[in-house]
PDB file of C-alpha atoms in Angstrom:
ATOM      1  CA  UNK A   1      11.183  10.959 -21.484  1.00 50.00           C
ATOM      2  CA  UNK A   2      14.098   8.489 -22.250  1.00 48.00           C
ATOM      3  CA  UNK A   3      13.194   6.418 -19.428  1.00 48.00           C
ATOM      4  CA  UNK A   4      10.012   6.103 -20.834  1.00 50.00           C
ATOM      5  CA  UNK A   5      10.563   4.973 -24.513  1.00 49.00           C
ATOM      6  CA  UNK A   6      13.106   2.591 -23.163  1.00 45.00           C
ATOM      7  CA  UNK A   7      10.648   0.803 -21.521  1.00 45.00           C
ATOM      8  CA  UNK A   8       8.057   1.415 -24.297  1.00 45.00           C
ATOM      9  CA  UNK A   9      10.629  -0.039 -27.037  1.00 38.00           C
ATOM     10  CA  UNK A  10      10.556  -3.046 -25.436  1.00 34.00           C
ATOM     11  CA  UNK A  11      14.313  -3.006 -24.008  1.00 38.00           C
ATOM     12  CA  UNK A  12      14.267  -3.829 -20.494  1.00 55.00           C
ATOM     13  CA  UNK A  13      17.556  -1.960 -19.479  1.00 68.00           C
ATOM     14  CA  UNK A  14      17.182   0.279 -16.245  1.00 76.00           C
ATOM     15  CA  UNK A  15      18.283   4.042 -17.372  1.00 85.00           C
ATOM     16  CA  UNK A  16      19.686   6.380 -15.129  1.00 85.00           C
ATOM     17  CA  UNK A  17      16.996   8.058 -14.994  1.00 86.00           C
ATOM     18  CA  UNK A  18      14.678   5.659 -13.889  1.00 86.00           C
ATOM     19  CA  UNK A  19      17.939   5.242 -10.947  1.00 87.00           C
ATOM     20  CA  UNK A  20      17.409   8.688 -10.496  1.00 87.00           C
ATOM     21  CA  UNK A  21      14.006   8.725 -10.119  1.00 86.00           C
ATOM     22  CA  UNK A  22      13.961   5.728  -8.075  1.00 87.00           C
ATOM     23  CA  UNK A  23      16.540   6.547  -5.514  1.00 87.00           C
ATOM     24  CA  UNK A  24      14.412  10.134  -4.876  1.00 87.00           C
ATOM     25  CA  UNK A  25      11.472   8.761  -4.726  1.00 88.00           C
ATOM     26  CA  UNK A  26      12.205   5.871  -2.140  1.00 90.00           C
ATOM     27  CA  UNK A  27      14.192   8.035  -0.339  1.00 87.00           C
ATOM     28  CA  UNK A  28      11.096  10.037   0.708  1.00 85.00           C
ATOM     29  CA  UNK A  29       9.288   6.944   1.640  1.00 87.00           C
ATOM     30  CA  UNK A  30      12.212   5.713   4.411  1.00 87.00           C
ATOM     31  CA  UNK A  31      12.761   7.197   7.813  1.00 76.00           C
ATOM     32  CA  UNK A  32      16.060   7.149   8.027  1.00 70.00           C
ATOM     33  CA  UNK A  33      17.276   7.691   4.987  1.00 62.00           C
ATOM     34  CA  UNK A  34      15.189  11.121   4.658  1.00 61.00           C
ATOM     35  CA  UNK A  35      17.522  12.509   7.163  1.00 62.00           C
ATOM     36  CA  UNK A  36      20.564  11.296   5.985  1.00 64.00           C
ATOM     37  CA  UNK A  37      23.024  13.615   3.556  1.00 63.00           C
ATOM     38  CA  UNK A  38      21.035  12.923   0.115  1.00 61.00           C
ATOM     39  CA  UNK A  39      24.264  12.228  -2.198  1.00 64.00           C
ATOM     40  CA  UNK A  40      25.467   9.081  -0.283  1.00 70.00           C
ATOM     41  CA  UNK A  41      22.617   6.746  -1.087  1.00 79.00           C
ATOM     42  CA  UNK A  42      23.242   3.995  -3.798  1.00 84.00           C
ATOM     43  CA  UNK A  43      19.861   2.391  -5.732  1.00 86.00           C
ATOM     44  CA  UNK A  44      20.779  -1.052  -3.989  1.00 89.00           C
ATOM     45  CA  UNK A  45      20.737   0.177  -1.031  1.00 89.00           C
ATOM     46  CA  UNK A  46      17.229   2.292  -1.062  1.00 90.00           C
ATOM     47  CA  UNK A  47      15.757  -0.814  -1.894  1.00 92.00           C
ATOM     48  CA  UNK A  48      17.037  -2.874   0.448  1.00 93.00           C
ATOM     49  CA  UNK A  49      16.015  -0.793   3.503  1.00 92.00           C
ATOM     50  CA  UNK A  50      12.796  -0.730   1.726  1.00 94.00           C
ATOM     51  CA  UNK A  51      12.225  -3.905   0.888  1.00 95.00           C
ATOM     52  CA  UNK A  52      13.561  -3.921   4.977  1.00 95.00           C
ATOM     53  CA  UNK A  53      10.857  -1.726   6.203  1.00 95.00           C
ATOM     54  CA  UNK A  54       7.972  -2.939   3.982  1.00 96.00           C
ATOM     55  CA  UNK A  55       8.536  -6.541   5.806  1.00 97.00           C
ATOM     56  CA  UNK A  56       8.602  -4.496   9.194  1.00 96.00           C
ATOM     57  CA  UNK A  57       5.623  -2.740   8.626  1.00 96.00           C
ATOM     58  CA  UNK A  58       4.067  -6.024   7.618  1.00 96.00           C
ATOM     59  CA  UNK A  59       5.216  -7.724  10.920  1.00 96.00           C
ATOM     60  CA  UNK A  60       3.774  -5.146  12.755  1.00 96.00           C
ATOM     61  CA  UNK A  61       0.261  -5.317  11.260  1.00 96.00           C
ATOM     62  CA  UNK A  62       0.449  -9.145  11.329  1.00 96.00           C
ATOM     63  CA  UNK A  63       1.362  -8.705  15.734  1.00 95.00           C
ATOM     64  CA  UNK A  64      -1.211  -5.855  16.018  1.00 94.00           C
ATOM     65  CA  UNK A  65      -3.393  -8.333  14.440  1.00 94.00           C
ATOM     66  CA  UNK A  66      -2.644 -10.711  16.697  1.00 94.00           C
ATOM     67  CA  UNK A  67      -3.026  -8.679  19.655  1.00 92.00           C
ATOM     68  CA  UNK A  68      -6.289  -7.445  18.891  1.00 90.00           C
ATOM     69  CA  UNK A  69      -7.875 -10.753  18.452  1.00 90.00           C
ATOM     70  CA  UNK A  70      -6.608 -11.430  21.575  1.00 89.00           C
ATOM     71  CA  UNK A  71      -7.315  -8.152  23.307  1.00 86.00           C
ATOM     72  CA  UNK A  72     -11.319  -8.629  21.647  1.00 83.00           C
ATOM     73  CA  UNK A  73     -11.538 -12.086  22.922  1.00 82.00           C
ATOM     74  CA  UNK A  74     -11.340 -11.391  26.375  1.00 79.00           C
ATOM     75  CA  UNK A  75     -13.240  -7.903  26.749  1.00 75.00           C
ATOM     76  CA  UNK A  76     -16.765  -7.557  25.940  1.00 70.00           C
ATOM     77  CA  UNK A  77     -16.985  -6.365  22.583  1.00 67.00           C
ATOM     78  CA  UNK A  78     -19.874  -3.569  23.513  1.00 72.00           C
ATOM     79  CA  UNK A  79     -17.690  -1.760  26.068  1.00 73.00           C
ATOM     80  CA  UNK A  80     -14.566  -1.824  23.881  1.00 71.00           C
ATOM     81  CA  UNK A  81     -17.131  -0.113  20.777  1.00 72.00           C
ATOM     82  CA  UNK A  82     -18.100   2.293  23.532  1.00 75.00           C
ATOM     83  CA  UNK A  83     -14.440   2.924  24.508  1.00 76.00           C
ATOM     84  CA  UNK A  84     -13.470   3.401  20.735  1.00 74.00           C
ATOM     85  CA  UNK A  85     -16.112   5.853  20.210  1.00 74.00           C
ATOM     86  CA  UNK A  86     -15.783   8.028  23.387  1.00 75.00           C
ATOM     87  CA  UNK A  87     -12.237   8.480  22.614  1.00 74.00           C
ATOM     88  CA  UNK A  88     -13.048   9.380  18.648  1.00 71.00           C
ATOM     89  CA  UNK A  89     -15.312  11.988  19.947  1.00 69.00           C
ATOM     90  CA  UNK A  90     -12.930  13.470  22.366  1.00 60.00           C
TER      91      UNK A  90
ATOM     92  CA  UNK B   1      -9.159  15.540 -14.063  1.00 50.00           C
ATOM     93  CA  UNK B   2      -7.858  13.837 -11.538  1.00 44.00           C
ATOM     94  CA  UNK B   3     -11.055  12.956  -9.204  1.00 45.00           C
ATOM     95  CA  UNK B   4     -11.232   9.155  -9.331  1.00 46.00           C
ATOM     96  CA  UNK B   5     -14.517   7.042  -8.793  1.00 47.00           C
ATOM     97  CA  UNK B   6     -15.210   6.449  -5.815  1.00 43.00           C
ATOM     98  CA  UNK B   7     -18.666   4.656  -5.857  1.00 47.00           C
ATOM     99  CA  UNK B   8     -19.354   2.102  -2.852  1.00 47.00           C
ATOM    100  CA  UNK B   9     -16.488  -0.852  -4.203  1.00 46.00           C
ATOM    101  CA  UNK B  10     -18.819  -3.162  -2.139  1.00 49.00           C
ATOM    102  CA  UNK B  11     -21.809  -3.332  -4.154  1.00 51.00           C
ATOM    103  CA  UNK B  12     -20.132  -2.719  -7.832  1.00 50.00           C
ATOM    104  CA  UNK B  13     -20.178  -5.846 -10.097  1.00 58.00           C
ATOM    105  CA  UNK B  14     -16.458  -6.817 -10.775  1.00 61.00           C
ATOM    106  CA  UNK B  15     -16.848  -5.952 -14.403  1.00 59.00           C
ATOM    107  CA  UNK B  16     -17.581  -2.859 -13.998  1.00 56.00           C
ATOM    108  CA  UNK B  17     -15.506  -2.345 -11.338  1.00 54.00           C
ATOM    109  CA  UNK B  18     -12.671  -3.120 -13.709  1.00 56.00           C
ATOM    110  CA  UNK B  19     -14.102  -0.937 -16.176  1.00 54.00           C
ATOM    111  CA  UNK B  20     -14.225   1.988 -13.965  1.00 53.00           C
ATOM    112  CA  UNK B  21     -10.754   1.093 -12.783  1.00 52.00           C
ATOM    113  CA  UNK B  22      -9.225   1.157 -15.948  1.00 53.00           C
ATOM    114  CA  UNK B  23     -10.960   4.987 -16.980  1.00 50.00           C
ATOM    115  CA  UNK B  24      -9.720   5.377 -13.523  1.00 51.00           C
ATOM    116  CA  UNK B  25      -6.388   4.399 -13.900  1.00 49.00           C
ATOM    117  CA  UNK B  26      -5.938   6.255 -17.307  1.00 49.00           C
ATOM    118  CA  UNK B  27      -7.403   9.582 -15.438  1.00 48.00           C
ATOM    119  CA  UNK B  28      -4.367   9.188 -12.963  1.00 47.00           C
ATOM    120  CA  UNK B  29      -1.966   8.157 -15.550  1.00 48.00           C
ATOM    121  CA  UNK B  30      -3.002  11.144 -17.401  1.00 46.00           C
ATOM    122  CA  UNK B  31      -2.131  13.426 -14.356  1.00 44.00           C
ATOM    123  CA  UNK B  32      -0.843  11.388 -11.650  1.00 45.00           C
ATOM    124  CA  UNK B  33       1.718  14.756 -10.040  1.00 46.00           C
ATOM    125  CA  UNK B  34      -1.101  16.073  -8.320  1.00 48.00           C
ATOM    126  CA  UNK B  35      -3.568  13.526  -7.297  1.00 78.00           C
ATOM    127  CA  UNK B  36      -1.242  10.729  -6.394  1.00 81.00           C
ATOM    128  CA  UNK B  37       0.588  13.268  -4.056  1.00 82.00           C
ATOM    129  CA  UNK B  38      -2.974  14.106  -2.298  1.00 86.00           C
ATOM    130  CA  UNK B  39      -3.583  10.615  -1.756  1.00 84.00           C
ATOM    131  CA  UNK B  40       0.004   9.431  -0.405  1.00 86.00           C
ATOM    132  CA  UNK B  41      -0.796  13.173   1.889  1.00 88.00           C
ATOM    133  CA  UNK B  42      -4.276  12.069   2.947  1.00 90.00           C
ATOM    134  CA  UNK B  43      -2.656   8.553   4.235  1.00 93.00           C
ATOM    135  CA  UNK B  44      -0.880  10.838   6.722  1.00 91.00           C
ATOM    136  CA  UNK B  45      -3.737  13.087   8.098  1.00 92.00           C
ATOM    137  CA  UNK B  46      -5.384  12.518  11.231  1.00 91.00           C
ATOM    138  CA  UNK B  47      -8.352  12.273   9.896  1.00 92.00           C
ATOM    139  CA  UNK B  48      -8.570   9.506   7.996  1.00 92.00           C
ATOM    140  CA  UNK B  49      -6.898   7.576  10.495  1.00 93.00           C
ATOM    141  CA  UNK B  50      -9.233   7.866  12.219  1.00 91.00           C
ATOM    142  CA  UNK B  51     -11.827   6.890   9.752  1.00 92.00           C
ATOM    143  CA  UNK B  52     -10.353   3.794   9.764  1.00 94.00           C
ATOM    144  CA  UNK B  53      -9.507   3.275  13.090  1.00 91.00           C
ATOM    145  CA  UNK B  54     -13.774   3.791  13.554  1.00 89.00           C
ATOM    146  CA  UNK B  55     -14.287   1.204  10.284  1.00 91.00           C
ATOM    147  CA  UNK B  56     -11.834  -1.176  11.859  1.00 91.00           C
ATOM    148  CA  UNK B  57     -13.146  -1.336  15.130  1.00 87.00           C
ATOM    149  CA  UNK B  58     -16.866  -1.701  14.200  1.00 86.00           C
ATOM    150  CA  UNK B  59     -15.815  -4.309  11.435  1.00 89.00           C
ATOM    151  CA  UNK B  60     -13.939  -6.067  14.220  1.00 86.00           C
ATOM    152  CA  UNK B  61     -16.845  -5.638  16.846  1.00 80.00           C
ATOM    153  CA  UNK B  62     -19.026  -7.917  14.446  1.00 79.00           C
ATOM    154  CA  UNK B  63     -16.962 -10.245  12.765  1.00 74.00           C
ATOM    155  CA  UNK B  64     -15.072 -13.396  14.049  1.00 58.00           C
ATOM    156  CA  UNK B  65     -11.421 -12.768  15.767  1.00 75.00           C
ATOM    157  CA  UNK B  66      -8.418 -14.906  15.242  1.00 88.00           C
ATOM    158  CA  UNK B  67      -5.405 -13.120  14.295  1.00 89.00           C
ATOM    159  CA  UNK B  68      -5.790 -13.906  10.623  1.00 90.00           C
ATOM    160  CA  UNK B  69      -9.187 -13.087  10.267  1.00 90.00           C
ATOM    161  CA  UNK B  70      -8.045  -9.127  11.864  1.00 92.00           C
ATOM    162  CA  UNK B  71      -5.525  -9.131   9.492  1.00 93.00           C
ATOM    163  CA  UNK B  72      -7.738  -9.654   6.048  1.00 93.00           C
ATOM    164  CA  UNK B  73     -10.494  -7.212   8.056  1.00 93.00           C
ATOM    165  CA  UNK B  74      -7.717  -4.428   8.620  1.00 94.00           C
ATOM    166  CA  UNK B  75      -6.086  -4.958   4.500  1.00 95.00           C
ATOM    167  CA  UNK B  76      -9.450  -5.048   3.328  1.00 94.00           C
ATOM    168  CA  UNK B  77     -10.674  -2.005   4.702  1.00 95.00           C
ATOM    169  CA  UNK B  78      -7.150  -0.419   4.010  1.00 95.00           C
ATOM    170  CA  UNK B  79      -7.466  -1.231   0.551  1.00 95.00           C
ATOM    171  CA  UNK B  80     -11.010   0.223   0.406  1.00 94.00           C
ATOM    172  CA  UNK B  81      -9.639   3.359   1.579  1.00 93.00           C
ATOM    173  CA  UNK B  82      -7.937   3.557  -1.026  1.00 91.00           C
ATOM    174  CA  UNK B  83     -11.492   3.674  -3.649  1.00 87.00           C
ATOM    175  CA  UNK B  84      -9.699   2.001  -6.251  1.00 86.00           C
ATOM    176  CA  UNK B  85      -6.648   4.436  -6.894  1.00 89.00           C
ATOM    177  CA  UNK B  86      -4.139   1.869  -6.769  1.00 93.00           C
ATOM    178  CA  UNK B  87      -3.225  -1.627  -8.147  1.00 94.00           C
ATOM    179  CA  UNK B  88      -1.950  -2.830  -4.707  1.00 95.00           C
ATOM    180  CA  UNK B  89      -5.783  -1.738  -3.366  1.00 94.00           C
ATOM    181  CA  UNK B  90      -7.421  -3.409  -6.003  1.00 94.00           C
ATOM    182  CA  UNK B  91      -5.119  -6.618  -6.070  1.00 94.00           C
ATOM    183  CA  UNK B  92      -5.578  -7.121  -1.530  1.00 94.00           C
ATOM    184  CA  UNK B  93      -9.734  -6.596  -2.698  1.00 93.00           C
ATOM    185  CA  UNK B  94      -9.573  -8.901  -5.625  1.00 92.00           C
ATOM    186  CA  UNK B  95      -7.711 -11.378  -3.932  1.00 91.00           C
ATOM    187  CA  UNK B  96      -9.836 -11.175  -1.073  1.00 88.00           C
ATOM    188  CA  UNK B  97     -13.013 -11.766  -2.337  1.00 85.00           C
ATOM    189  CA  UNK B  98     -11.665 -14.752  -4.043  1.00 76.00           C
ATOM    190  CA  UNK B  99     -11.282 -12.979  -7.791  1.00 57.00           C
ATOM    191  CA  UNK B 100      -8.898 -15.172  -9.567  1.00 50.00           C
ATOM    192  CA  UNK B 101     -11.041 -14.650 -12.980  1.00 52.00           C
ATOM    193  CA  UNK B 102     -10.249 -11.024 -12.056  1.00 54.00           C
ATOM    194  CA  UNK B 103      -6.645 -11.608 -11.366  1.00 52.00           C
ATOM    195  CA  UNK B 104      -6.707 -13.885 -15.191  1.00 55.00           C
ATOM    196  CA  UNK B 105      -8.046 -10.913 -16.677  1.00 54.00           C
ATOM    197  CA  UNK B 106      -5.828  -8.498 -15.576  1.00 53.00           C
ATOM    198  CA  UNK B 107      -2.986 -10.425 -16.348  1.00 52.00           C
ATOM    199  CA  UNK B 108      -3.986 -10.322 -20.091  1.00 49.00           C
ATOM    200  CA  UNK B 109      -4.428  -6.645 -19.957  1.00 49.00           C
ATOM    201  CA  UNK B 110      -1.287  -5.928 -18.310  1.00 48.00           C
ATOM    202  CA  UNK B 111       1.190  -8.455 -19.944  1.00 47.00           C
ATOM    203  CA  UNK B 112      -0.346  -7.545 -23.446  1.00 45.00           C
ATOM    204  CA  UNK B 113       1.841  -4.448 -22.984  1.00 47.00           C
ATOM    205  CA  UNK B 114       5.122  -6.846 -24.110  1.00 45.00           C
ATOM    206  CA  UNK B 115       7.374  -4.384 -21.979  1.00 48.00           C
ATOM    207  CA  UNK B 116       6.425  -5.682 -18.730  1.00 45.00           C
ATOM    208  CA  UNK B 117       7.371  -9.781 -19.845  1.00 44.00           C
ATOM    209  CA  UNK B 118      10.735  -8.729 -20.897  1.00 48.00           C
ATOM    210  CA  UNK B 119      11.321  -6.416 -18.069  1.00 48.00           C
ATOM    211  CA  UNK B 120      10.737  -9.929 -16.110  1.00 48.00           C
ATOM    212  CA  UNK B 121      12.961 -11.805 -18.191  1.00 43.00           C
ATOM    213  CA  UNK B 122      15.161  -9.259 -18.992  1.00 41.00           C
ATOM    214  CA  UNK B 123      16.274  -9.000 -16.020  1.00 46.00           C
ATOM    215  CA  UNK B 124      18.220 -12.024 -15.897  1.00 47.00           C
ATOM    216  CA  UNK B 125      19.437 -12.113 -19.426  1.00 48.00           C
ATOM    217  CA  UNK B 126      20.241  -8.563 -20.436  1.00 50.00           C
ATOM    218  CA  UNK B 127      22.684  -6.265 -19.032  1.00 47.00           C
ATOM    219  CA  UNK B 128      24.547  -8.038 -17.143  1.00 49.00           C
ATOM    220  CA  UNK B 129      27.165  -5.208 -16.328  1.00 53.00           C
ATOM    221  CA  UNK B 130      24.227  -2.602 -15.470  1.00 54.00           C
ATOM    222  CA  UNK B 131      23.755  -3.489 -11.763  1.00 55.00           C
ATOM    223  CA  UNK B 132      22.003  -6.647 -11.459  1.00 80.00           C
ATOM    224  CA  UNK B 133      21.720  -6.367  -7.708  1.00 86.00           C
ATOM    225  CA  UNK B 134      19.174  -3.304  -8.260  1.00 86.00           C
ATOM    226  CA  UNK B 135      17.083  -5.453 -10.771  1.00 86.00           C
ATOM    227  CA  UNK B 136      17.232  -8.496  -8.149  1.00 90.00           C
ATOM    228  CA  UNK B 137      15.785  -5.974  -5.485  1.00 92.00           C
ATOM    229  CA  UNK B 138      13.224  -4.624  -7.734  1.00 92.00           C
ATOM    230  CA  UNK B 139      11.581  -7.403  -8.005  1.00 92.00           C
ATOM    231  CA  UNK B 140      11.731  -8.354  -3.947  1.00 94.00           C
ATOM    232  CA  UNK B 141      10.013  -5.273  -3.794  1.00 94.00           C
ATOM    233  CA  UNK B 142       7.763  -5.961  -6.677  1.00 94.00           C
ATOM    234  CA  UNK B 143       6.780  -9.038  -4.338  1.00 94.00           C
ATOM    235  CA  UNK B 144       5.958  -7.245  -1.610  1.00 95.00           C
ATOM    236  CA  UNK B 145       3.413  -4.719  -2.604  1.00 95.00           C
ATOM    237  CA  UNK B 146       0.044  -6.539  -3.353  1.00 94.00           C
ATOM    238  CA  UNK B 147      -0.713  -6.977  -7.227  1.00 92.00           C
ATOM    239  CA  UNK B 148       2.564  -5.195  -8.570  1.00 92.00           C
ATOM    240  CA  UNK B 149       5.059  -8.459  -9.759  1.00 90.00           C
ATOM    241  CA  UNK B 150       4.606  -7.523 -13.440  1.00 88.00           C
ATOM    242  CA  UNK B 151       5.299  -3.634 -13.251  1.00 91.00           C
ATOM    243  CA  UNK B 152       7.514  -1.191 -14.713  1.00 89.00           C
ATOM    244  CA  UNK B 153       9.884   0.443 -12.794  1.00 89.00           C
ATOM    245  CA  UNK B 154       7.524   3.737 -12.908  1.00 90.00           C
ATOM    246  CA  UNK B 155       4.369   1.769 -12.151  1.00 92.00           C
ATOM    247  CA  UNK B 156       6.305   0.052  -9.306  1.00 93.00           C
ATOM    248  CA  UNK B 157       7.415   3.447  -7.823  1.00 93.00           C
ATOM    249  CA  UNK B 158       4.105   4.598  -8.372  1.00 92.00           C
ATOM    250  CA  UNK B 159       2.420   2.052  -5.788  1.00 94.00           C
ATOM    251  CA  UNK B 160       4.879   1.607  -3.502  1.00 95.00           C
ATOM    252  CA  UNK B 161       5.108   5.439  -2.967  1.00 94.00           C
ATOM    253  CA  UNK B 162       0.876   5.021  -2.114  1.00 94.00           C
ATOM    254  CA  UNK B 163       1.326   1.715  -0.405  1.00 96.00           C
ATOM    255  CA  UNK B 164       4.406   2.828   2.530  1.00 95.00           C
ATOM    256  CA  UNK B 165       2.189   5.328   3.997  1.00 95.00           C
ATOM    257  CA  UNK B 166      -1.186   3.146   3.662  1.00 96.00           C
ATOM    258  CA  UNK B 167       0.802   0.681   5.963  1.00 96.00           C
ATOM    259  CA  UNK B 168       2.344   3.210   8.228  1.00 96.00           C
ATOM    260  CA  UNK B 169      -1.449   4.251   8.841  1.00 96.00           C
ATOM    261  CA  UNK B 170      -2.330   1.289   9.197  1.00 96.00           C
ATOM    262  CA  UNK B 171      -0.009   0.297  12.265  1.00 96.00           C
ATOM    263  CA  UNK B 172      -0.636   3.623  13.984  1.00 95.00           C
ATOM    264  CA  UNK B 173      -4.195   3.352  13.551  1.00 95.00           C
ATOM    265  CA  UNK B 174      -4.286  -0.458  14.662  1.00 94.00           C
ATOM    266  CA  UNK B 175      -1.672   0.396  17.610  1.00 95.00           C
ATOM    267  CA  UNK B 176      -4.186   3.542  19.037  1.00 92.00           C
ATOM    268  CA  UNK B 177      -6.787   0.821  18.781  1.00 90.00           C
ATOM    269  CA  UNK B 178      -5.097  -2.009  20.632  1.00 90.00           C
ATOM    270  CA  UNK B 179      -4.610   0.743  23.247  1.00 90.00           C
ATOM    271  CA  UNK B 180      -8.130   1.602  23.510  1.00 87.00           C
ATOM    272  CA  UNK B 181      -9.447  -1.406  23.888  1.00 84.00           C
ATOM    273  CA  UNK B 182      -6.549  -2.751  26.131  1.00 83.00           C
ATOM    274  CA  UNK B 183      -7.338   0.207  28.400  1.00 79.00           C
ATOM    275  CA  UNK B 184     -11.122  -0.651  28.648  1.00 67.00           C
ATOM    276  CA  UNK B 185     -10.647  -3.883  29.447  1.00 58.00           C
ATOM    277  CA  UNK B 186      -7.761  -3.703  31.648  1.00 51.00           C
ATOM    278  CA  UNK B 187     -10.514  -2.286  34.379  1.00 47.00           C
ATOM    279  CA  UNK B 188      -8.907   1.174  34.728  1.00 45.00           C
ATOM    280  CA  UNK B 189     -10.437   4.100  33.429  1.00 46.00           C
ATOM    281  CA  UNK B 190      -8.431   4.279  29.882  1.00 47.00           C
ATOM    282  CA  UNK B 191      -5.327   6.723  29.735  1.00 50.00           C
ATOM    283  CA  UNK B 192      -6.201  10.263  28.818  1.00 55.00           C
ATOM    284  CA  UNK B 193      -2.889  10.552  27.199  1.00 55.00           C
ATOM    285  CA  UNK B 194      -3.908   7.361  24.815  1.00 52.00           C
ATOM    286  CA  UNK B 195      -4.806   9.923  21.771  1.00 51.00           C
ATOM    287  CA  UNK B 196      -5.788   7.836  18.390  1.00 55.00           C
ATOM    288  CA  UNK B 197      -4.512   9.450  15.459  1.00 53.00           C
ATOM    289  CA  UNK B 198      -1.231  11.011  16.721  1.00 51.00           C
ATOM    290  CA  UNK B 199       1.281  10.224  14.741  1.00 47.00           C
TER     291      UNK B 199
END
């Protein structure tokens, strides 16, 4: 509730709440840190290996994009439908 | 009620589209525990990765292929996945379709709030003694997630909470298709153990 009407009222301060809240949240979004003893992560850092795995995760869809343009350039795009679907039916 | 519209995004007019969003948007704000946890869930069932991995691969089947052109194929149908539930959804569909009169109006209805500007500028000014370095990586992150630079810290929580899985499905689903197709063509009989949708 405090969190709230501090950022209602117009003052942009960060509560402790919202820390709270942010540090809990995050945490349940990250890999690594889910496993990890819960009282020894700081905000800073949550976001960092966020920010971290965000970037990552957008690498990855940027080289998967990459390899399937590639992949679909050189196989005939029928059989690799019919390959798709065959294994979605499986 | 926490059901959200989820009429065809494709052939809506952008005005209503926005209107729906915003009813839309209110509806989730108004009891965003349960139905924002049962989308971040459904980004993590097999099922609708493999929804998409189907949408992606016909999508890809028909359209042009360089790298870039997968990449806007696999956001876009990411973001329709997501039938409007999110700003980072709406913002990779707006941008996509080449709605900067969209992205003008949203602006106004978002920075009208007056919280959001000085959380912006506050951030450098105010408070210097309560931990700058979190506000600094607030807004990296803010950057990051499609259509969220202007957020509160709630709002910004909110999305990236939806948008982290959304990716994560994304890669597996675009990984199990690389595989597919990379076993088809490879002239071998594809690997049995190749299963889409494991995660």
């Amino acid at each position: 509730m405090s969190s709230r009407r501090s950022s209602q009222s117009g003052v942009s301060r960060i509560s402790d709440d919202q820390i709270i809240e942010l540090v809990s949240k995050l945490r349940q979004l990250l890999p690594e840190i889910r496993n990890r003893r819960s009282d020894k992560v700081s905000a800073s850092k949550v976001l960092q290996e966020t920010c971290n795995y965000i970037r990552n995760l957008h690498k990855e869809v940027d080289d998967l994009s990459e390899r399937l343009s590639q992949l679909l350039s050189t196989i005939d795009a029928d059989s690799a439908e019919a390959a798709i679907i065959r294994s979605l039916i499986m | 009620m926490a059901f959200l519209l989820s009429s065809d995004p494709d052939t809506s007019s952008p005005e209503l589209k926005r209107k729906k969003r915003t009813r839309s948007a209110e509806e989730t704000n108004a009891a965003p525990f349960t139905s924002q946890r049962q989308r971040i869930k459904r980004w993590r069932t097999e099922r609708e990765q493999q929804i998409y991995s189907s949408k992606l691969g016909e999508a890809l089947r028909r359209s042009r292929r360089s790298g870039r052109e997968v990449r806007e194929t696999a956001d876009r149908l990411l973001a329709v996945s997501a039938r409007g539930a999110t700003r980072w959804s709406r913002a990779i569909l707006s941008s996509q379709r080449g709605g900067a009169e969209l992205r003008k109006h949203k602006k106004a209805r978002v920075t009208g709030n007056g919280r959001l500007k000085k959380l912006a500028g506050g951030i450098k000014t105010v408070e210097n003694r309560r931990l700058p370095a979190v506000e600094r990586k607030m807004k990296v992150l803010s950057r990051l997630v499609p259509g969220c630079r202007k957020l509160s810290l709630s709002n910004l929580l909110e999305e990236v909470s939806d948008y982290v899985p959304a990716l994560e499905m994304q890669v597996r689903a675009m990984t199990a298709l690389a595989e597919i197709i990379a076993g088809e063509g490879g002239g071998v009989a594809p690997s049995p153990a190749d299963q889409p949708g494991t995660s």
